XYZ file of C-alpha atoms in Angstrom:
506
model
C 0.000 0.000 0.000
C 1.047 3.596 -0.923
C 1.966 6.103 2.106
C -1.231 7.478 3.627
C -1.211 10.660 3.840
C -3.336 12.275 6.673
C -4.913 15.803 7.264
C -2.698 17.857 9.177
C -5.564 18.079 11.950
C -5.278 14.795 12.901
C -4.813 13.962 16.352
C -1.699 11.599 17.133
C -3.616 8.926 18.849
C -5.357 8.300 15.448
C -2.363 8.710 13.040
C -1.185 5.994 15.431
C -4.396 3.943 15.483
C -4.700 4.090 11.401
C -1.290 3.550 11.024
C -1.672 0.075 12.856
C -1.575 -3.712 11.358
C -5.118 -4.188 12.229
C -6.018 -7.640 13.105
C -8.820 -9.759 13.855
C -10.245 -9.531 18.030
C -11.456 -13.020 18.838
C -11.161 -14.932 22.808
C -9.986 -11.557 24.266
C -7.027 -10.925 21.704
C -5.847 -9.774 18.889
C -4.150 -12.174 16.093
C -4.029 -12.501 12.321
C -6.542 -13.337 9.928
C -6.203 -16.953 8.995
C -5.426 -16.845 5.289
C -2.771 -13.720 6.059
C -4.404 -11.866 3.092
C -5.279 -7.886 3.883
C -7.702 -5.540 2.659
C -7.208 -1.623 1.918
C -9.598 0.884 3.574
C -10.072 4.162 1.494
C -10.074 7.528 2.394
C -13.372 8.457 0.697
C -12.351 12.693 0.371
C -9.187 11.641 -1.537
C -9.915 7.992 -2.790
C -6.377 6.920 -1.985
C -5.290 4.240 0.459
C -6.225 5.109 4.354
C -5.409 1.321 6.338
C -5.529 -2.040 5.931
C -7.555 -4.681 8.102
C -7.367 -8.678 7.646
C -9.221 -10.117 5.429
C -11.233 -12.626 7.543
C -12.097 -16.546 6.555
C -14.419 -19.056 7.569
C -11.710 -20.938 9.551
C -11.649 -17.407 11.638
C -15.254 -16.977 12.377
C -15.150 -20.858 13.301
C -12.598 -19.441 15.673
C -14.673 -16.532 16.674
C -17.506 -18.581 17.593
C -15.632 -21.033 19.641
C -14.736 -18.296 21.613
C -18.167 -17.369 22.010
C -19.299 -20.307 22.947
C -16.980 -20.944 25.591
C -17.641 -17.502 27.091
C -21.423 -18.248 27.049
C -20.734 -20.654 29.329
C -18.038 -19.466 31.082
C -19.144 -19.010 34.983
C -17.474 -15.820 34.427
C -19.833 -14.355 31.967
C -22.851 -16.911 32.681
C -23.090 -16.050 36.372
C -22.411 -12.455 37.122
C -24.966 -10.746 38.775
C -27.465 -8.175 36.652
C -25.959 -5.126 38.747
C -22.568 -6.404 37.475
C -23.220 -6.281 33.469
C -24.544 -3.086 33.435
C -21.687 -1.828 35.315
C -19.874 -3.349 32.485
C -21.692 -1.546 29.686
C -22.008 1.601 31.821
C -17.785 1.677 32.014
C -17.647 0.873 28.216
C -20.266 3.859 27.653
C -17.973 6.353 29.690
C -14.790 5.046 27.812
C -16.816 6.010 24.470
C -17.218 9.040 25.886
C -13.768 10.065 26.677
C -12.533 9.062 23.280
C -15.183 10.521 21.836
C -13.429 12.986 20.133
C -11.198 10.664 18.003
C -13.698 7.978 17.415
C -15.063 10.252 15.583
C -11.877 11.505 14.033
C -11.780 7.659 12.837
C -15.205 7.869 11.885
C -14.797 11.033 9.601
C -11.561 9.525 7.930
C -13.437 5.816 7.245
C -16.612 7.180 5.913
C -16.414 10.783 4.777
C -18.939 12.172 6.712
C -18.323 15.307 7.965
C -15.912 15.269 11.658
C -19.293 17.186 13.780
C -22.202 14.471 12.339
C -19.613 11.736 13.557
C -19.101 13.192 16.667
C -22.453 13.832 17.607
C -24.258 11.537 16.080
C -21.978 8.203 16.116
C -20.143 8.874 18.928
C -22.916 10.548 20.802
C -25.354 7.928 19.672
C -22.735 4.801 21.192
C -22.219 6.598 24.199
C -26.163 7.294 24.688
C -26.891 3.905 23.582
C -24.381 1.929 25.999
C -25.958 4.021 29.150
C -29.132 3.311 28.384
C -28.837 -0.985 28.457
C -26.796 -0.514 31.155
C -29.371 0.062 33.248
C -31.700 -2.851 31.995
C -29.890 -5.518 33.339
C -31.620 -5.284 36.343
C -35.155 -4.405 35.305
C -35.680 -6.725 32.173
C -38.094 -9.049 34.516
C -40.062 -12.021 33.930
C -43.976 -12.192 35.285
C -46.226 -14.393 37.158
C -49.084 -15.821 35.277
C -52.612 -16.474 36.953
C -54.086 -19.498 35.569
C -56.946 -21.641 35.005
C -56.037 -25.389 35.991
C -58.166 -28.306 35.293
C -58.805 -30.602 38.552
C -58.115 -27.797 41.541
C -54.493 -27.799 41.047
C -52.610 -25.106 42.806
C -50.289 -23.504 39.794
C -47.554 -21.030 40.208
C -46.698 -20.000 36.418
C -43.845 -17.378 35.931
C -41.660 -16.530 33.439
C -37.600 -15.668 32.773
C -35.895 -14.067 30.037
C -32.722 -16.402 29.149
C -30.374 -14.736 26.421
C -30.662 -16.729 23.718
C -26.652 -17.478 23.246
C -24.125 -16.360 20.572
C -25.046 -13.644 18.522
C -24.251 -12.789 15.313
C -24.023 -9.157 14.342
C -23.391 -7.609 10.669
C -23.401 -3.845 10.478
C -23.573 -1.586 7.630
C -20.808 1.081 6.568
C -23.159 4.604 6.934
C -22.927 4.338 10.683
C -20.517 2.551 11.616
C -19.718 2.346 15.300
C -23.419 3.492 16.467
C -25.335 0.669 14.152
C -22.505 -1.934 16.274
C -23.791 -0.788 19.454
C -27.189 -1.073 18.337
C -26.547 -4.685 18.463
C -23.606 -4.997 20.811
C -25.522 -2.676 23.528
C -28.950 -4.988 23.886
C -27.232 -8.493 23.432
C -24.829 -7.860 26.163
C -27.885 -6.418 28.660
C -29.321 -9.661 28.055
C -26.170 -11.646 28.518
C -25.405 -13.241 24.669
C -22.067 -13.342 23.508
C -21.291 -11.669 19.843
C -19.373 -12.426 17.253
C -19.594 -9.018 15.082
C -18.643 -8.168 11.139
C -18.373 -4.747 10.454
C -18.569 -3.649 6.949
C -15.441 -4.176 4.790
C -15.164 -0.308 4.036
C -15.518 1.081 7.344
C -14.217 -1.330 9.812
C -11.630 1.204 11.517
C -14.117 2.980 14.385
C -15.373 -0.833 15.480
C -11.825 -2.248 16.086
C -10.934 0.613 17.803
C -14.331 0.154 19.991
C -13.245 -3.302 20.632
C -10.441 -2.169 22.000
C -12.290 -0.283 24.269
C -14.829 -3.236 25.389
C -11.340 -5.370 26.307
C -10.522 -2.136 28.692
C -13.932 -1.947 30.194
C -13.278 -5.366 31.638
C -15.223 -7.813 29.350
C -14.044 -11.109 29.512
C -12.432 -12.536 26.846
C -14.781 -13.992 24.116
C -18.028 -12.384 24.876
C -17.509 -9.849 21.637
C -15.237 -10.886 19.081
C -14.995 -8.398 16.030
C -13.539 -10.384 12.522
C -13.363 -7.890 9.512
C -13.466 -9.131 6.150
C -15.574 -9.449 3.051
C -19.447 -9.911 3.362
C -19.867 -12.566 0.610
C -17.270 -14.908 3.049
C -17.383 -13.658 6.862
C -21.144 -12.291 6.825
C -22.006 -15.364 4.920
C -20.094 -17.710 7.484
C -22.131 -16.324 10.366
C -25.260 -16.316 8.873
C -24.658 -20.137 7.893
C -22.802 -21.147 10.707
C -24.818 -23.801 13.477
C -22.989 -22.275 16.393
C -24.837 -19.261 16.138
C -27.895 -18.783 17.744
C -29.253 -15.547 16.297
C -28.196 -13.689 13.687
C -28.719 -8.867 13.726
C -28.434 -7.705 10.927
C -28.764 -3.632 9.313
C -28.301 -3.251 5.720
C -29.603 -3.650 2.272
C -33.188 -5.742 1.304
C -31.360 -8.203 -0.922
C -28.672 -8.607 1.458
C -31.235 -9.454 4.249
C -33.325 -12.051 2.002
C -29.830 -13.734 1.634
C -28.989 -14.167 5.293
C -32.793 -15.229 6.044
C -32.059 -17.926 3.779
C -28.770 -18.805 5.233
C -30.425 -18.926 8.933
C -32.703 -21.454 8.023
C -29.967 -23.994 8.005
C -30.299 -24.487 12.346
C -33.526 -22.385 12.062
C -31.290 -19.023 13.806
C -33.181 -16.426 15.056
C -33.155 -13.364 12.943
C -33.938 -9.944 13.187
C -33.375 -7.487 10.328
C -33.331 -3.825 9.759
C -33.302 -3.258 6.214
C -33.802 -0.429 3.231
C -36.639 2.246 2.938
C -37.803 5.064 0.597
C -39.293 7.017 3.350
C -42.128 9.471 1.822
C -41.780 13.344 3.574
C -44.830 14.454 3.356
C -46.111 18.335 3.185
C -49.637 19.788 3.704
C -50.835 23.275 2.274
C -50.643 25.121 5.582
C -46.639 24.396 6.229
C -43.940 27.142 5.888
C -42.390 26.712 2.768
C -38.964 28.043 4.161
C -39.401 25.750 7.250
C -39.991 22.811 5.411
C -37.587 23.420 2.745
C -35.213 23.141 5.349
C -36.246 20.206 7.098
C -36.735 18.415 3.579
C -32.772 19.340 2.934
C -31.990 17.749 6.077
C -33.619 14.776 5.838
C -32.067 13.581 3.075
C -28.935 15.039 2.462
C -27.497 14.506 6.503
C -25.024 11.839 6.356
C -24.873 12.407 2.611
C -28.128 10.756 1.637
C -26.607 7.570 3.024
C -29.248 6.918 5.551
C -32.191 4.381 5.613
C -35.248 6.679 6.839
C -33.673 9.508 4.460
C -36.596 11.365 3.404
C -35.920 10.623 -0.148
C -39.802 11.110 -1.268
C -40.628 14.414 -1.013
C -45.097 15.208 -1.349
C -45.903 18.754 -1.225
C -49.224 20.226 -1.742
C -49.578 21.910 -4.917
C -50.687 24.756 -3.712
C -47.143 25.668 -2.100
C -45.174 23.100 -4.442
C -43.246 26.175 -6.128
C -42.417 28.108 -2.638
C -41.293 24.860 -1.474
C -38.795 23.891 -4.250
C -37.582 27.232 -5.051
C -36.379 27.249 -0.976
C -35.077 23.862 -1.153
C -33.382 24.072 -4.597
C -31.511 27.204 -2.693
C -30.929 25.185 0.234
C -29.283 22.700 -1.619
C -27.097 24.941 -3.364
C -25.839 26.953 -0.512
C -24.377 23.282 1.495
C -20.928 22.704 1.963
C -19.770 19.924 0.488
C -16.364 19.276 1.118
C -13.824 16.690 2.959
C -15.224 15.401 6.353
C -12.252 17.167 8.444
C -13.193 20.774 7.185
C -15.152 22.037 9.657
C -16.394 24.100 7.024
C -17.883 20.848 5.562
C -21.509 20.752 5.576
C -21.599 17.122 3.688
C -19.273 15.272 2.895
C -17.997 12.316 0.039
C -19.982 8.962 -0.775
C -18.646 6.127 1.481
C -17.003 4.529 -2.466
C -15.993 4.604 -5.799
C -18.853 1.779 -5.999
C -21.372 3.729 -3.899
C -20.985 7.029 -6.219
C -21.405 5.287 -9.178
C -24.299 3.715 -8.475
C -25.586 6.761 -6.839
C -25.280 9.063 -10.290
C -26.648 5.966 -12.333
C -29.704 6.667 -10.502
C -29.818 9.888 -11.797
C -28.724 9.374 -15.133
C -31.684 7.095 -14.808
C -34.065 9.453 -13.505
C -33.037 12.212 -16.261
C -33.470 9.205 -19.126
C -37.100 8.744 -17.745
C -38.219 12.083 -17.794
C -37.157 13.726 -14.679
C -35.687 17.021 -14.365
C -32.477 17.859 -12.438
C -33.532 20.731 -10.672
C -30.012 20.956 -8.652
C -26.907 18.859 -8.194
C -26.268 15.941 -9.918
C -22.783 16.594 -10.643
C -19.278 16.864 -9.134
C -19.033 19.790 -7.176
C -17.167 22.725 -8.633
C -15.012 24.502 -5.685
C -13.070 21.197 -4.734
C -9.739 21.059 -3.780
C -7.661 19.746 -6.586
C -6.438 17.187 -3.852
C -9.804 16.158 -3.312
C -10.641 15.561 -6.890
C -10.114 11.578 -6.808
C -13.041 12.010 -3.785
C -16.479 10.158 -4.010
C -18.280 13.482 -4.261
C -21.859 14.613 -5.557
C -23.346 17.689 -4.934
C -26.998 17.455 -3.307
C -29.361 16.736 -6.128
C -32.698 17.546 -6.278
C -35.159 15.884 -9.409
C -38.466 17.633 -10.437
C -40.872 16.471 -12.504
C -40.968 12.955 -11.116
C -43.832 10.559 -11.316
C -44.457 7.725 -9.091
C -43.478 4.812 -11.752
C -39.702 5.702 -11.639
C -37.124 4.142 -10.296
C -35.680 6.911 -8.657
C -39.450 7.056 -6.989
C -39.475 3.403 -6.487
C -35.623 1.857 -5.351
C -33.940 2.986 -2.588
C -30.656 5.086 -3.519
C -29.197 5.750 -0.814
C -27.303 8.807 -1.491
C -28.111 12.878 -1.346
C -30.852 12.631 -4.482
C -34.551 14.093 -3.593
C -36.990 13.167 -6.018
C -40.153 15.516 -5.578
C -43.937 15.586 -6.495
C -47.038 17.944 -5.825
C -50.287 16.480 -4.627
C -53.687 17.566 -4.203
C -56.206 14.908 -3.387
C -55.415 13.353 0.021
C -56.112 10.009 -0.634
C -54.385 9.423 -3.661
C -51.351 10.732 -1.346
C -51.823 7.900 0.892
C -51.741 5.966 -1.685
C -48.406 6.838 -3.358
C -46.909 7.505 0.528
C -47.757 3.696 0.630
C -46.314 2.362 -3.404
C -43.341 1.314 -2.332
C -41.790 -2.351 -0.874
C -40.365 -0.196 2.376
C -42.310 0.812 5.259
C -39.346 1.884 7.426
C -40.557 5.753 8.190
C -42.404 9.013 7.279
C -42.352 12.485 7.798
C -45.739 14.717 7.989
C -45.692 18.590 8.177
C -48.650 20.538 9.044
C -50.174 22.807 11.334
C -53.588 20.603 11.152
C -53.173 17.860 14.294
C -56.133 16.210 12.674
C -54.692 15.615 9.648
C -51.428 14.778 10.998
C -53.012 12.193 12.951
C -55.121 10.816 9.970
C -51.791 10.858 7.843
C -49.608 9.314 10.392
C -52.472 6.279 11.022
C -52.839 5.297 7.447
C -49.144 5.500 6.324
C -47.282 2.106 6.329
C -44.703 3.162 8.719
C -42.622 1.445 11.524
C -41.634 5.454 12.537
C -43.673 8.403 11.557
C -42.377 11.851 12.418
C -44.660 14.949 12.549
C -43.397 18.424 12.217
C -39.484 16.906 12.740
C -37.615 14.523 11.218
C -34.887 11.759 11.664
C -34.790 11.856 15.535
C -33.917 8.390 17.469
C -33.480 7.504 21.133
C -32.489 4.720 22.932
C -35.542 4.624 24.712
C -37.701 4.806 21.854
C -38.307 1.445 19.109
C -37.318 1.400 15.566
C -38.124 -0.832 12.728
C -40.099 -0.637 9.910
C -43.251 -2.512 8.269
C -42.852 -4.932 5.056
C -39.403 -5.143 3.578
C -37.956 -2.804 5.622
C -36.906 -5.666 7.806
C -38.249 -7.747 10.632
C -38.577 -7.068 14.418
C -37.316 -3.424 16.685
C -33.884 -2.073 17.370
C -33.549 -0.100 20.435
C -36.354 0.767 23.472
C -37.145 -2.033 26.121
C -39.047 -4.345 22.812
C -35.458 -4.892 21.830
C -34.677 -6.930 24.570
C -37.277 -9.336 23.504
C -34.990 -10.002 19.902
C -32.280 -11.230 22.359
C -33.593 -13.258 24.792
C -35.998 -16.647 24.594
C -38.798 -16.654 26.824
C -39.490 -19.639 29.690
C -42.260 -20.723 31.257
C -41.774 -22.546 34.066
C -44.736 -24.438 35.847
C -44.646 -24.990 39.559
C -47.548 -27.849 41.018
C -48.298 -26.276 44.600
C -50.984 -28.807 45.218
């Protein structure tokens, strides 16, 4: 690999950390990838070489879920006390927290986005999210069941949540660290053991978090972290009949292949897949207000976000206001490298991302639409930055419901917009899509709002805001948007297996 060559703003504990041979962390330790092959990281602002991770086999997540297994087990891990694995998860939350600041240095460099989004948002988000399970522990309780016996038996029914053993996790590249506590945070509560693949272009923030979980005190083999290639080490979990339950956040297609895989020991799976998430305006919202809000939802994190609001519906009647505010929103955004604090948003995660990203436009344009802004390379780059995955935010007019910009998910800063008059027909298009994941609804009118939010297809609908999560709050979304709830105390219930035990007091 060629030198890397690293913003001058970068703090010396990350030059060290990306300069690192980065290996794979199984049983409490760090060691080479099996096959001794590497992969290169990119730096997605310059497109040249950033770090290199090991490229992980099958024979290493056999090794990874050895180690699970054994630590399941283990009267170490099996039999500490409630009190004691939150306090676990609470000291890993206050590590993230005091390495916030380059996490999300690492973050920034990985994936492009821009150095504040990753450190309040990803690094926020893992910190928030790690405090939070560490208080369930404790208070995820069981319940006693009043029953109906035949023949005057005296029953005592109750139940307990047992965690339902190694877990395997398989995270997505667009938010990197946060979507591995997502997982990481509620398995651990509930006292699985993880084996964990983060994606193959933005590994760098979860190795360094594993570090982090060995200082907190975990013992060795409750997480284990192997990089790699999805095709062999997600694959490998998915298939593999030592693990118990497979997480999962990332594409539809990628999720119908790992359903299929579990089937093999009949795995537990829960997925959190695409969406096409429909923003929806009524006549009575401030154009300016909402033109904002619109810009936001889909062009934070560069478009590269599953409840981006990538379907805008505004009512006719203040269509034009609308889009002449956005259009101007657009225009006026940053875009830029990630470290810029200028930077507003930053480069697609890859070369592979970006292209596929402007063949949706190209496809949009060949079906009629219009490009009302973007769509191209941005013109006041850096001549060092000119090898970057970059694309201005785009904005297509003059859309109609039957394209596939309308219909696929993109997954990068492109807004396709339509005006609407009859309410119902609205519905109708919110709901024309495969996805279900969320919605936005602006208006003044509660009624409506209400009515809206009720008949769209939504796991999450937002009204008069957009794109806001919590820890305490569930997430998921209806048909191929995935199956079963991140986050919030339903969560728990993805980890754990329910028993009923029966107790004859006659």
């Amino acid at each position: 690999m060629s030198a890397v060559v690293l913003p001058p703003s970068t703090p010396p504990a990350v030059a060290d950390f990306i300069s690192r041979e980065h290996g794979l962390f199984i049983d409490g330790g760090w060691r080479a990838g099996e096959s001794g092959e590497r992969l290169v990281t990119y730096n997605p602002a310059t497109g040249q070489p950033l770090s290199t991770i090991a490229a992980g086999t099958r024979a290493d997540v056999d090794a990874a879920v050895a180690a699970a297994r054994r630590a399941l087990s283990d009267p170490v891990w099996r039999d500490i006390t409630p009190l004691e694995r939150g306090e676990l998860l609470h000291r890993l939350a206050e590590l993230v927290a005091t390495h916030a600041d380059e996490l999300a240095y690492i973050e920034s460099l990985d994936n492009g986005k821009p150095l504040s989004v990753a450190r309040a948002v990803d690094a926020g988000t893992t910190t928030k999210l790690f405090r939070y399970f560490a208080g369930w522990p404790s208070k995820f309780e069981g319940s006693t069941i009043p029953l109906s016996p035949r023949n005057g038996m005296r029953i005592l029914n109750y139940t307990v949540h047992e965690p339902i053993g190694v877990v395997g996790a398989i995270v997505p590249w667009n938010f990197p660290m946060s979507m591995a506590s997502w997982k990481l945070a509620p398995a651990l509560a509930t006292g699985n053991t993880v084996v964990l693949k983060p994606a193959e272009e933005t590994s760098l923030s979860t190795l360094r978090l594993a570090e982090l979980i060995a200082e907190a005190g975990f013992p060795p083999g409750v997480v284990n972290v192997v990089t790699g290639i999805g095709t062999v080490v997600g694959a490998a979990i998915a298939e593999h009949p030592g693990v118990d339950k497979v997480a999962f956040t990332g594409s539809t297609e990628v999720g119908r292949r790992i359903t299929t895989a579990a089937t093999g020991n009949m795995k537990k799976v829960s997925l959190e897949l695409g969406g096409k998430s429909p923003h929806i305006v009524l006549a009575d919202a401030d154009p300016v207000a909402v033109a904002a809000a619109a810009a936001e939802g889909i062009f934070f994190n560069q478009g590269q976000t599953c409840t981006a609001g990538s379907r805008l519906y505004v009512h006719a009647d203040i269509y034009d206001d609308v889009m002449s505010a956005l259009i101007a929103r657009a225009q006026e955004i940053v875009v830029g490298p990630g470290q810029d604090p200028a930077t507003q948003m930053g480069p697609l995660v890859s070369a592979r991302q970006l292209e596929t990203v402007t063949g949706y436009v190209q496809s949009g344009v060949a079906q009629g639409a219009r490009v009302a802004a973007g769509g191209d390379t941005p013109a006041n780059l850096d001549e060092k930055y000119r090898g970057g995955y970059f694309l201005s935010p785009t904005v297509l007019a003059e859309t109609t419901q039957a394209m596939r910009v309308v219909q696929e998910e993109i997954f990068g800063p492109v807004l396709v917009a339509m005006p609407w008059r009859d309410v119902d027909e609205l519905i109708d298009k919110a709901n024309d899509s495969p996805y279900g994941l969320a919605a936005g609804i602006w208006t003044n009118d509660i009624t409506a709002a209400h009515r809206i939010a009720a008949a769209v297809k939504a796991g999450t609908v937002w009204i008069n805001c957009y794109n806001l999560t919590d820890p305490a709050s569930p997430f998921g979304g209806y048909k191929q948007s995935g199956w079963g709830r991140e986050m919030g105390r339903g969560v728990l219930e993805e980890y754990t297996e329910i028993k009923s035990v029966w107790v004859n007091l006659t």
